Short mmCIF file of C-alpha atoms in Angstrom, two decimals:
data_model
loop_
_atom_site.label_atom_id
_atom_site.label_comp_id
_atom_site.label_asym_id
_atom_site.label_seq_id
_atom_site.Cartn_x
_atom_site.Cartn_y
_atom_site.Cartn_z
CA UNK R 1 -102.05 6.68 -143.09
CA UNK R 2 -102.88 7.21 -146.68
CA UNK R 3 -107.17 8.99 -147.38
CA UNK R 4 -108.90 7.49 -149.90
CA UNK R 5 -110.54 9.23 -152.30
CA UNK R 6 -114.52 8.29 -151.94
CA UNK R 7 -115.28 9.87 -154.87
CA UNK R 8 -113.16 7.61 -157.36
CA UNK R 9 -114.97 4.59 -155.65
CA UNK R 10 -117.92 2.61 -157.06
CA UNK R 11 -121.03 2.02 -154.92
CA UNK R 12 -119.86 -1.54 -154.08
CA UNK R 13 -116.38 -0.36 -152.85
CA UNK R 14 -117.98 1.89 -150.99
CA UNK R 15 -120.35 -0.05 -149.10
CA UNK R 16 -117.20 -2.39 -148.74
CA UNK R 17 -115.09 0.47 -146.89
CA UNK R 18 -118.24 1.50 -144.83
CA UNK R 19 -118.64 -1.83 -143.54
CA UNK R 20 -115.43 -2.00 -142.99
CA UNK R 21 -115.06 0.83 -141.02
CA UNK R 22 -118.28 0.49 -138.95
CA UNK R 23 -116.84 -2.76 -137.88
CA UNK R 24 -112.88 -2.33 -137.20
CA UNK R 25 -113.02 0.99 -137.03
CA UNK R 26 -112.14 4.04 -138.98
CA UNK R 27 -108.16 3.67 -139.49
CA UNK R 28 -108.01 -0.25 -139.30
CA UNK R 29 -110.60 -0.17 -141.62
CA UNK R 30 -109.39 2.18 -143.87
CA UNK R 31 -106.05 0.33 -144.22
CA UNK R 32 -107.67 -2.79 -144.82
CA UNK R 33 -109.94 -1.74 -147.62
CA UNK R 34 -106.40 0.34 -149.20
CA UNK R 35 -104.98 -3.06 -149.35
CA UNK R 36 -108.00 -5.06 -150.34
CA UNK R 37 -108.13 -2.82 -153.39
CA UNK R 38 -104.48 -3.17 -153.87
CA UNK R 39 -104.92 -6.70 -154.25
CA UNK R 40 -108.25 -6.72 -156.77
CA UNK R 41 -105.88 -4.68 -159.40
CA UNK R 42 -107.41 -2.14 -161.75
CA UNK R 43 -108.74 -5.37 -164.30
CA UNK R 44 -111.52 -4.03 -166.55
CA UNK R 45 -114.23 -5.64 -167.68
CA UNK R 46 -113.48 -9.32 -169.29
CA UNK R 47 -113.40 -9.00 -173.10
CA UNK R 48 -116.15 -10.79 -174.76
CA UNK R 49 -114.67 -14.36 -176.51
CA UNK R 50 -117.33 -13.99 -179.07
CA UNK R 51 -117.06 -10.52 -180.22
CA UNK R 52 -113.06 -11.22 -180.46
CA UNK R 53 -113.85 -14.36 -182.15
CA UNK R 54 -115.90 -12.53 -184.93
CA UNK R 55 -113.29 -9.61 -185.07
CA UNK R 56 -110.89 -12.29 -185.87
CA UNK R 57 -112.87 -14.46 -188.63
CA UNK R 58 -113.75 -11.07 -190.62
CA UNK R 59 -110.82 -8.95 -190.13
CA UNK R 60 -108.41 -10.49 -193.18
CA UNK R 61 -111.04 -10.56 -195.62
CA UNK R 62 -111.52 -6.96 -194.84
CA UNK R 63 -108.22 -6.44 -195.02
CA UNK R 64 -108.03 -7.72 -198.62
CA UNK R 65 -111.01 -6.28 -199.55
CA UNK R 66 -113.43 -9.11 -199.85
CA UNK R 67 -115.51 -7.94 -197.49
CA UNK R 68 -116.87 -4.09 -196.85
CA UNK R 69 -119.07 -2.85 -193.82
CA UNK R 70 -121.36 -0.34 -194.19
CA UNK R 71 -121.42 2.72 -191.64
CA UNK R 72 -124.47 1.48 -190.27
CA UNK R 73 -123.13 -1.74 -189.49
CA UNK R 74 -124.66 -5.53 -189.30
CA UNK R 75 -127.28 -7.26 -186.45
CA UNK R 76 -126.12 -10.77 -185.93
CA UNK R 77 -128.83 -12.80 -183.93
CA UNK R 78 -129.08 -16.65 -183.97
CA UNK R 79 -132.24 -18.73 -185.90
CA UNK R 80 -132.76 -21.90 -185.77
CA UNK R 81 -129.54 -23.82 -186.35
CA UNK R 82 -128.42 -20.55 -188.33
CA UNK R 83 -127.01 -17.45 -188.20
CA UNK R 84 -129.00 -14.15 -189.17
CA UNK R 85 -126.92 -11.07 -190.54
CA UNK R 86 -129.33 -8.25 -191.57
CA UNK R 87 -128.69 -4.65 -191.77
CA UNK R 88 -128.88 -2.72 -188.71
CA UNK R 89 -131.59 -0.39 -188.40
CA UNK R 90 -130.68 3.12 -187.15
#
């Protein structure tokens, strides 16, 4: 039987094994949680389409040049059938 280490374990995975064990008890419980886990993979959060669809729009112009950012960076926000870019404000 393999321990788990409680401390790696988010609050939801945690609740998960508790229930778990309260119910099936404490080594049938265990061993289904170790291969729930197993099975939900160690996936990180989903990368944002938007942000990668920016990235990809202004990465060759700043590549050739065209196109410097400052340190402090850019706010985009949308307007009314627009796009605002403004300076972002430390």
């Amino acid at each position: 039987m393999t321990q788990i280490d409680e401390s790696t374990l988010t609050k939801g995975q945690l609740r998960k094994l508790n229930a778990l064990k309260k119910s099936v008890g404490d080594e049938v419980g265990e061993r289904a949680f170790a291969e729930w886990l197993t099975l939900q993979g160690t996936a990180g959060p989903k990368p944002d389409g938007n942000a990668a669809m920016i990235v990809d729009t202004l990465w060759p112009m700043v590549q050739e040049g065209t196109l410097a950012i400052p340190r402090g960076g850019y706010r985009i926000r949308r307007g009314r059938g627009r796009v605002i870019v403004e300076a972002a404000k430390p």
